[in-house]
PDB file of C-alpha atoms in Angstrom:
ATOM      1  CA  MET A 993     -58.197  31.036   2.489  1.00  0.00           C
ATOM      2  CA  PRO A 994     -55.843  28.575   0.732  1.00  0.00           C
ATOM      3  CA  THR A 995     -52.042  28.559   1.923  1.00  0.00           C
ATOM      4  CA  PRO A 996     -49.254  29.271  -0.364  1.00  0.00           C
ATOM      5  CA  SER A 997     -48.256  25.569  -0.473  1.00  0.00           C
ATOM      6  CA  GLU A 998     -51.862  24.621  -1.583  1.00  0.00           C
ATOM      7  CA  ASP A 999     -51.751  27.173  -4.404  1.00  0.00           C
ATOM      8  CA  LEU A1000     -48.479  25.652  -5.498  1.00  0.00           C
ATOM      9  CA  ILE A1001     -49.940  22.085  -5.492  1.00  0.00           C
ATOM     10  CA  ARG A1002     -52.932  23.184  -7.551  1.00  0.00           C
ATOM     11  CA  GLN A1003     -50.640  24.760 -10.216  1.00  0.00           C
ATOM     12  CA  ILE A1004     -48.871  21.281 -10.741  1.00  0.00           C
ATOM     13  CA  PRO A1005     -50.525  19.686 -13.856  1.00  0.00           C
ATOM     14  CA  SER A1006     -51.949  16.133 -13.643  1.00  0.00           C
ATOM     15  CA  LEU A1007     -49.845  13.218 -14.758  1.00  0.00           C
ATOM     16  CA  SER A1008     -52.003  12.829 -17.995  1.00  0.00           C
ATOM     17  CA  GLU A1009     -51.459  16.519 -18.732  1.00  0.00           C
ATOM     18  CA  ARG A1010     -47.722  16.167 -18.303  1.00  0.00           C
ATOM     19  CA  LEU A1011     -47.503  13.068 -20.478  1.00  0.00           C
ATOM     20  CA  GLU A1012     -49.665  14.387 -23.298  1.00  0.00           C
ATOM     21  CA  HIS A1013     -47.035  15.905 -25.511  1.00  0.00           C
ATOM     22  CA  TYR A1014     -44.782  12.807 -25.378  1.00  0.00           C
ATOM     23  CA  HIS A1015     -46.167  10.508 -28.133  1.00  0.00           C
ATOM     24  CA  VAL A1016     -44.734   8.615 -31.052  1.00  0.00           C
ATOM     25  CA  PRO A1017     -45.907   9.533 -34.618  1.00  0.00           C
ATOM     26  CA  GLU A1018     -48.241   7.136 -36.215  1.00  0.00           C
ATOM     27  CA  GLY A1019     -46.496   4.528 -38.229  1.00  0.00           C
ATOM     28  CA  TYR A1020     -42.957   5.480 -37.086  1.00  0.00           C
ATOM     29  CA  PHE A1021     -41.906   1.950 -36.237  1.00  0.00           C
ATOM     30  CA  ASP A1022     -43.514   0.428 -39.308  1.00  0.00           C
ATOM     31  CA  ASP A1023     -40.714   1.418 -41.757  1.00  0.00           C
ATOM     32  CA  LEU A1024     -37.906   2.057 -39.343  1.00  0.00           C
ATOM     33  CA  PHE A1025     -35.846  -1.069 -40.312  1.00  0.00           C
ATOM     34  CA  THR A1026     -35.869   0.052 -44.022  1.00  0.00           C
ATOM     35  CA  ARG A1027     -34.943   3.674 -43.123  1.00  0.00           C
ATOM     36  CA  ILE A1028     -31.845   2.506 -41.084  1.00  0.00           C
ATOM     37  CA  LEU A1029     -30.686   0.136 -43.789  1.00  0.00           C
ATOM     38  CA  ALA A1030     -31.003   2.848 -46.355  1.00  0.00           C
ATOM     39  CA  GLN A1031     -28.498   5.026 -44.571  1.00  0.00           C
ATOM     40  CA  ILE A1032     -25.784   2.318 -44.395  1.00  0.00           C
ATOM     41  CA  PRO A1033     -23.555   2.629 -47.283  1.00  0.00           C
ATOM     42  CA  LEU A1034     -22.777  -0.901 -48.575  1.00  0.00           C
ATOM     43  CA  ASP A1035     -20.546  -0.506 -51.694  1.00  0.00           C
ATOM     44  CA  GLU A1036     -18.588   2.622 -50.765  1.00  0.00           C
ATOM     45  CA  GLN A1037     -14.683   2.385 -50.688  1.00  0.00           C
ATOM     46  CA  VAL A1038     -13.034   3.931 -47.566  1.00  0.00           C
ATOM     47  CA  PRO A1039     -10.159   6.331 -48.591  1.00  0.00           C
ATOM     48  CA  ALA A1040      -6.786   4.701 -47.967  1.00  0.00           C
ATOM     49  CA  ALA A1041      -5.511   7.654 -45.875  1.00  0.00           C
ATOM     50  CA  ASP A1042      -8.444   7.190 -43.341  1.00  0.00           C
ATOM     51  CA  ALA A1043      -8.450   3.440 -43.219  1.00  0.00           C
ATOM     52  CA  VAL A1044      -4.855   2.586 -42.257  1.00  0.00           C
ATOM     53  CA  VAL A1045      -2.734   3.871 -39.501  1.00  0.00           C
ATOM     54  CA  ALA A1046       0.882   4.810 -40.231  1.00  0.00           C
ATOM     55  CA  PRO A1047       2.925   1.598 -39.903  1.00  0.00           C
ATOM     56  CA  SER A1048       5.759   3.302 -37.828  1.00  0.00           C
ATOM     57  CA  ALA A1049       3.212   4.694 -35.192  1.00  0.00           C
ATOM     58  CA  HIS A1050       1.424   1.341 -35.014  1.00  0.00           C
ATOM     59  CA  ARG A1051       4.752  -0.551 -34.389  1.00  0.00           C
ATOM     60  CA  ARG A1052       5.802   1.852 -31.674  1.00  0.00           C
ATOM     61  CA  ALA A1053       2.609   1.549 -29.842  1.00  0.00           C
ATOM     62  CA  LYS A1054       2.844  -2.305 -30.126  1.00  0.00           C
ATOM     63  CA  LEU A1055       6.292  -2.418 -28.894  1.00  0.00           C
ATOM     64  CA  TRP A1056       5.475  -0.263 -25.892  1.00  0.00           C
ATOM     65  CA  VAL A1057       2.421  -2.585 -25.086  1.00  0.00           C
ATOM     66  CA  ARG A1058       4.796  -5.507 -25.199  1.00  0.00           C
ATOM     67  CA  LEU A1059       7.566  -3.849 -23.102  1.00  0.00           C
ATOM     68  CA  ARG A1060       5.147  -2.434 -20.316  1.00  0.00           C
ATOM     69  CA  PRO A1061       5.235  -5.560 -18.162  1.00  0.00           C
ATOM     70  CA  TRP A1062       8.863  -5.676 -18.275  1.00  0.00           C
ATOM     71  CA  THR A1063       9.344  -1.979 -17.357  1.00  0.00           C
ATOM     72  CA  ALA A1064       6.852  -2.657 -14.385  1.00  0.00           C
ATOM     73  CA  ILE A1065       9.038  -5.462 -13.086  1.00  0.00           C
ATOM     74  CA  ALA A1066      12.314  -3.583 -13.525  1.00  0.00           C
ATOM     75  CA  ALA A1067      10.734  -0.586 -11.614  1.00  0.00           C
ATOM     76  CA  ALA A1068       9.763  -2.978  -8.862  1.00  0.00           C
ATOM     77  CA  LEU A1069      13.126  -4.535  -8.653  1.00  0.00           C
ATOM     78  CA  ILE A1070      14.857  -1.095  -8.527  1.00  0.00           C
ATOM     79  CA  ALA A1071      12.382  -0.083  -5.764  1.00  0.00           C
ATOM     80  CA  VAL A1072      13.249  -3.259  -3.600  1.00  0.00           C
ATOM     81  CA  VAL A1073      17.050  -2.718  -4.085  1.00  0.00           C
ATOM     82  CA  ALA A1074      16.761   0.948  -2.962  1.00  0.00           C
ATOM     83  CA  LEU A1075      14.676   0.161   0.043  1.00  0.00           C
ATOM     84  CA  TRP A1076      16.921  -2.675   0.873  1.00  0.00           C
ATOM     85  CA  GLY A1077      19.991  -0.244   0.851  1.00  0.00           C
ATOM     86  CA  VAL A1078      18.144   2.379   2.742  1.00  0.00           C
ATOM     87  CA  TRP A1079      17.288  -0.433   5.371  1.00  0.00           C
ATOM     88  CA  GLN A1080      20.785  -1.710   5.665  1.00  0.00           C
ATOM     89  CA  VAL A1081      22.178   1.786   6.026  1.00  0.00           C
ATOM     90  CA  SER A1082      19.736   2.548   8.992  1.00  0.00           C
ATOM     91  CA  THR A1083      20.494  -0.718  10.746  1.00  0.00           C
ATOM     92  CA  GLN A1084      24.192  -0.787  10.648  1.00  0.00           C
ATOM     93  CA  GLU A1085      26.022  -0.536  13.895  1.00  0.00           C
ATOM     94  CA  PRO A1086      28.204   2.597  14.439  1.00  0.00           C
ATOM     95  CA  LEU A1087      31.877   2.267  13.924  1.00  0.00           C
ATOM     96  CA  ARG A1088      33.816   1.190  16.822  1.00  0.00           C
ATOM     97  CA  SER A1089      37.416   1.964  18.048  1.00  0.00           C
ATOM     98  CA  SER A1090      40.021  -0.529  17.351  1.00  0.00           C
ATOM     99  CA  ASP A1091      40.357  -1.316  21.190  1.00  0.00           C
ATOM    100  CA  GLU A1092      36.526  -2.314  21.103  1.00  0.00           C
ATOM    101  CA  VAL A1093      37.182  -4.428  18.036  1.00  0.00           C
ATOM    102  CA  ALA A1094      40.191  -6.127  19.720  1.00  0.00           C
ATOM    103  CA  SER A1095      38.330  -6.790  22.973  1.00  0.00           C
ATOM    104  CA  SER A1096      35.370  -8.341  21.203  1.00  0.00           C
ATOM    105  CA  VAL A1097      37.699 -10.614  19.203  1.00  0.00           C
ATOM    106  CA  TYR A1098      39.303 -11.689  22.514  1.00  0.00           C
ATOM    107  CA  ASP A1099      35.951 -12.352  23.926  1.00  0.00           C
ATOM    108  CA  LEU A1100      35.149 -14.730  20.993  1.00  0.00           C
ATOM    109  CA  SER A1101      38.374 -16.716  21.478  1.00  0.00           C
ATOM    110  CA  VAL A1102      38.008 -17.535  25.126  1.00  0.00           C
ATOM    111  CA  THR A1103      38.696 -21.210  25.855  1.00  0.00           C
ATOM    112  CA  PRO A1104      35.834 -23.264  27.534  1.00  0.00           C
ATOM    113  CA  LEU A1105      35.995 -23.669  31.272  1.00  0.00           C
ATOM    114  CA  THR A1106      36.297 -26.983  32.952  1.00  0.00           C
ATOM    115  CA  ASP A1107      33.735 -27.921  35.509  1.00  0.00           C
ATOM    116  CA  ALA A1108      35.855 -27.047  38.517  1.00  0.00           C
ATOM    117  CA  GLU A1109      36.651 -23.520  36.994  1.00  0.00           C
ATOM    118  CA  TYR A1110      32.916 -22.973  36.397  1.00  0.00           C
ATOM    119  CA  ALA A1111      32.110 -23.997  39.877  1.00  0.00           C
ATOM    120  CA  ASP A1112      34.725 -21.728  41.404  1.00  0.00           C
ATOM    121  CA  TYR A1113      33.266 -18.743  39.177  1.00  0.00           C
ATOM    122  CA  LEU A1114      29.745 -19.427  40.527  1.00  0.00           C
ATOM    123  CA  TYR A1115      30.741 -19.752  44.156  1.00  0.00           C
ATOM    124  CA  GLU A1116      32.747 -16.543  43.969  1.00  0.00           C
ATOM    125  CA  THR A1117      29.837 -14.729  42.299  1.00  0.00           C
ATOM    126  CA  CYS A1118      27.359 -16.143  44.711  1.00  0.00           C
ATOM    127  CA  VAL A1119      29.495 -15.163  47.638  1.00  0.00           C
ATOM    128  CA  ASP A1120      29.918 -11.701  46.288  1.00  0.00           C
ATOM    129  CA  ILE A1121      26.222 -11.275  45.883  1.00  0.00           C
ATOM    130  CA  LEU A1122      25.426 -12.623  49.306  1.00  0.00           C
ATOM    131  CA  ILE A1123      27.992 -10.358  50.919  1.00  0.00           C
ATOM    132  CA  ASP A1124      26.555  -7.451  49.106  1.00  0.00           C
ATOM    133  CA  ASP A1125      22.984  -8.489  50.252  1.00  0.00           C
ATOM    134  CA  TYR A1126      24.150  -8.869  53.744  1.00  0.00           C
ATOM    135  CA  ALA A1127      25.789  -5.444  53.843  1.00  0.00           C
ATOM    136  CA  ILE A1128      22.641  -3.716  52.250  1.00  0.00           C
ATOM    137  CA  GLY A1129      20.632  -5.464  54.975  1.00  0.00           C
ATOM    138  CA  GLU A1130      22.834  -4.412  57.804  1.00  0.00           C
ATOM    139  CA  THR A1131      22.783  -0.750  56.626  1.00  0.00           C
ATOM    140  CA  LEU A1132      19.070  -0.621  56.333  1.00  0.00           C
ATOM    141  CA  GLU A1133      18.620  -2.099  59.865  1.00  0.00           C
ATOM    142  CA  GLY A1134      20.824   0.580  61.243  1.00  0.00           C
ATOM    143  CA  LEU A1135      18.800   3.368  59.693  1.00  0.00           C
ATOM    144  CA  SER A1136      15.709   4.556  61.227  1.00  0.00           C
ATOM    145  CA  SER A1137      12.297   4.860  59.471  1.00  0.00           C
ATOM    146  CA  GLU A1138      12.733   8.632  59.028  1.00  0.00           C
ATOM    147  CA  GLU A1139      16.165   8.220  57.271  1.00  0.00           C
ATOM    148  CA  ILE A1140      14.858   5.649  54.880  1.00  0.00           C
TER     149      ILE A1140
END
């Protein structure tokens, strides 16, 4: 007994049967050229209303086509300026008090140090650091491992 799929396969017509109804009538291409040329009107005048677009609409479209690149450039510049303004606002420092401004101005107006003054500054800074390190070491030595 054949299976259902075998029955379906037998019902499919062969390729020659499927292509049998597709054919070109005899002599179709013999006079095709003359039939096409006969359908083309050669001497007919086109009515004026259908042939010409209204001049005002034509000019408006032409003007927009000419201005389109400039409007794109203007839009790009406006976008750049707007983004620059947003970026500037977001990166501004917060307002400071007058005392902070005065101290920052004072810091900028400090006179340069001589070599001796700079050496004294370094010596005092290094001595302070060494004293702090010594004090920390002494404190840690005095502590037991459980206290640390």
